[in-house]
Amino acid sequence: GGYASGAGNATRGLFFGVFTNSSPQTTNVIDYVTIASPGNATDFGDLSYPSGFNAAASDATRAVCAIGLDSVASTVRNNIDYVTVATTGNATDFGDLTEAKEDSSACGNGTRIVFNGGSTGSNVDTVEYITVQTTGNATDLLDLTTASNRTTSCAGNAS
């Protein structure tokens, strides 16, 4: 499998959904690893929908995942799920992106998470954000100079 998205904090790394070559092609699995301990991933819980080509990011306590391709329903979704990184369990609905898309990326600064680009069947130029500790729909932030999918995002400390 592949095309999973990842997020986490200093203690845990989480992996959301996966795309495989077998049927069904997407899963709703959330796995986690304890970063300081060697070993295999453990089941964390489930996303709201089976999906791959997601975008995920987190702050120190909460991880969010923008659902991408749901091959079971043959659709691309606009849903955003969240989990509390320190506790296991199924994801909860956070809100919605401004448009249904896959192949986007996400990054955060501890307060906001930004979702960048993606595909709705054609590339999009949308950059939108959420405030990670409050639930609600994403807000349009700006447009990329070139519509892009399979983008990469990263954030760091601006000190």
Coordinates of C-alpha atoms in Angstrom, one line a residue:
G1 CA 0.0 0.0 0.0
G2 CA 0.9 3.6 -0.2
Y3 CA -0.3 7.2 -0.4
A4 CA -1.0 7.3 3.3
S5 CA -0.6 10.7 5.1
G6 CA 1.1 11.2 8.4
A7 CA 1.0 13.5 11.4
G8 CA 1.9 13.3 15.0
N9 CA 3.7 14.9 18.0
A10 CA 7.0 14.3 19.9
T11 CA 5.6 10.9 21.2
R12 CA 3.5 9.4 18.5
G13 CA 3.4 9.2 14.7
L14 CA 0.1 8.5 13.0
F15 CA -0.7 7.2 9.6
F16 CA -4.1 7.9 8.0
G17 CA -5.7 5.7 5.3
V18 CA -3.9 3.9 2.5
F19 CA -4.2 3.2 -1.2
T20 CA -3.6 -0.3 -2.4
N21 CA -3.7 -2.2 -5.7
S22 CA -6.2 -4.7 -4.3
S23 CA -9.9 -4.2 -3.8
P24 CA -11.1 -2.1 -2.1
Q25 CA -8.3 0.2 -3.0
T26 CA -8.7 2.5 0.0
T27 CA -9.0 1.8 3.8
N28 CA -10.1 3.8 6.8
V29 CA -7.3 2.5 9.0
I30 CA -5.4 4.9 11.3
D31 CA -2.2 3.3 12.7
Y32 CA 0.4 4.7 15.1
V33 CA 3.9 4.2 16.3
T34 CA 5.5 5.3 19.5
I35 CA 8.5 7.2 18.1
A36 CA 11.0 6.4 20.9
S37 CA 10.2 2.6 20.8
P38 CA 11.1 0.2 18.0
G39 CA 8.3 -2.0 16.8
N40 CA 5.4 -2.4 14.4
A41 CA 2.6 0.1 14.0
T42 CA -0.5 -0.5 16.1
D43 CA -4.2 0.2 15.2
F44 CA -5.3 3.6 16.5
G45 CA -8.8 3.6 15.2
D46 CA -10.7 4.4 12.0
L47 CA -11.3 7.4 9.7
S48 CA -14.9 8.3 8.8
Y49 CA -14.3 7.1 5.3
P50 CA -11.9 4.7 3.5
S51 CA -9.4 6.9 1.8
G52 CA -6.0 7.5 0.3
F53 CA -4.3 10.5 -1.2
N54 CA -5.1 12.4 2.1
A55 CA -3.4 15.4 3.7
A56 CA -2.7 15.4 7.4
A57 CA -0.9 17.6 10.0
S58 CA -1.0 18.2 13.7
D59 CA -0.2 20.4 16.7
A60 CA 1.0 18.9 20.0
T61 CA -2.3 17.4 20.9
R62 CA -4.6 17.1 17.9
A63 CA -4.1 15.6 14.4
V64 CA -6.3 16.3 11.4
C65 CA -6.7 14.5 8.2
A66 CA -8.4 15.9 5.0
I67 CA -10.0 12.9 3.4
G68 CA -9.0 12.4 -0.3
L69 CA -10.0 9.6 -2.6
D70 CA -12.7 7.2 -1.3
S71 CA -12.5 4.3 -3.8
V72 CA -15.3 2.4 -2.1
A73 CA -17.8 5.2 -2.9
S74 CA -15.9 6.1 -6.1
T75 CA -15.7 9.8 -5.0
V76 CA -13.3 12.4 -3.8
R77 CA -14.3 13.9 -0.5
N78 CA -14.1 17.3 1.2
N79 CA -14.3 15.9 4.8
I80 CA -11.8 16.7 7.5
D81 CA -11.4 14.3 10.5
Y82 CA -9.5 14.7 13.7
V83 CA -8.1 12.6 16.6
T84 CA -6.4 13.4 19.9
V85 CA -2.9 12.0 19.4
A86 CA -2.4 10.8 23.0
T87 CA -5.6 8.6 23.0
T88 CA -6.6 5.9 20.6
G89 CA -10.1 5.8 19.0
N90 CA -12.0 6.6 15.9
A91 CA -11.7 9.9 14.2
T92 CA -14.3 12.6 14.7
D93 CA -15.7 15.0 12.0
F94 CA -13.8 18.4 12.2
G95 CA -15.5 20.2 9.2
D96 CA -15.1 20.4 5.5
L97 CA -12.6 21.7 3.0
T98 CA -13.8 24.4 0.6
E99 CA -13.8 21.8 -2.2
A100 CA -13.5 18.0 -2.5
K101 CA -10.0 17.2 -3.5
E102 CA -7.2 14.6 -3.3
D103 CA -3.4 14.7 -3.6
S104 CA -3.1 17.9 -1.5
S105 CA -0.6 18.5 1.3
A106 CA -0.8 20.0 4.8
C107 CA 1.4 21.7 7.3
G108 CA 0.8 23.6 10.5
N109 CA 2.4 26.1 12.9
G110 CA 0.8 24.9 16.2
T111 CA -2.2 27.1 15.7
R112 CA -3.3 26.7 12.1
I113 CA -3.1 23.9 9.6
V114 CA -2.9 24.9 5.9
F115 CA -4.0 22.6 3.0
N116 CA -2.2 23.3 -0.2
G117 CA -3.2 22.5 -3.8
G118 CA -4.7 19.1 -4.9
S119 CA -6.8 17.7 -7.6
T120 CA -10.6 17.7 -8.3
G121 CA -10.0 15.8 -11.6
S122 CA -7.8 18.7 -12.6
N123 CA -5.2 20.5 -10.5
V124 CA -6.4 23.3 -8.1
D125 CA -4.7 26.4 -6.8
T126 CA -6.5 26.6 -3.5
V127 CA -4.7 27.2 -0.2
E128 CA -7.1 27.0 2.8
Y129 CA -6.7 26.8 6.6
I130 CA -8.3 25.6 9.8
T131 CA -7.6 26.5 13.4
V132 CA -6.6 23.1 14.8
Q133 CA -8.1 23.4 18.3
T134 CA -11.5 24.6 17.1
T135 CA -13.7 22.5 14.8
G136 CA -15.3 24.1 11.7
N137 CA -15.0 24.4 7.9
A138 CA -11.8 25.5 6.2
T139 CA -11.4 29.1 5.1
D140 CA -9.9 30.1 1.8
L141 CA -6.5 31.8 2.4
L142 CA -4.9 32.4 -1.0
D143 CA -4.3 30.9 -4.4
L144 CA -1.1 29.3 -5.6
T145 CA 0.5 30.9 -8.7
T146 CA 0.2 27.5 -10.5
A147 CA -2.5 24.9 -9.9
S148 CA -0.8 21.8 -8.5
N149 CA -1.4 18.4 -7.1
R150 CA 0.9 16.0 -5.2
T151 CA 2.4 19.1 -3.5
T152 CA 4.7 19.0 -0.5
S153 CA 4.4 21.2 2.6
C154 CA 6.5 21.7 5.6
A155 CA 6.5 24.2 8.5
G156 CA 9.1 25.1 11.0
N157 CA 9.8 27.4 13.9
A158 CA 10.4 30.9 12.6
S159 CA 12.8 31.8 15.4

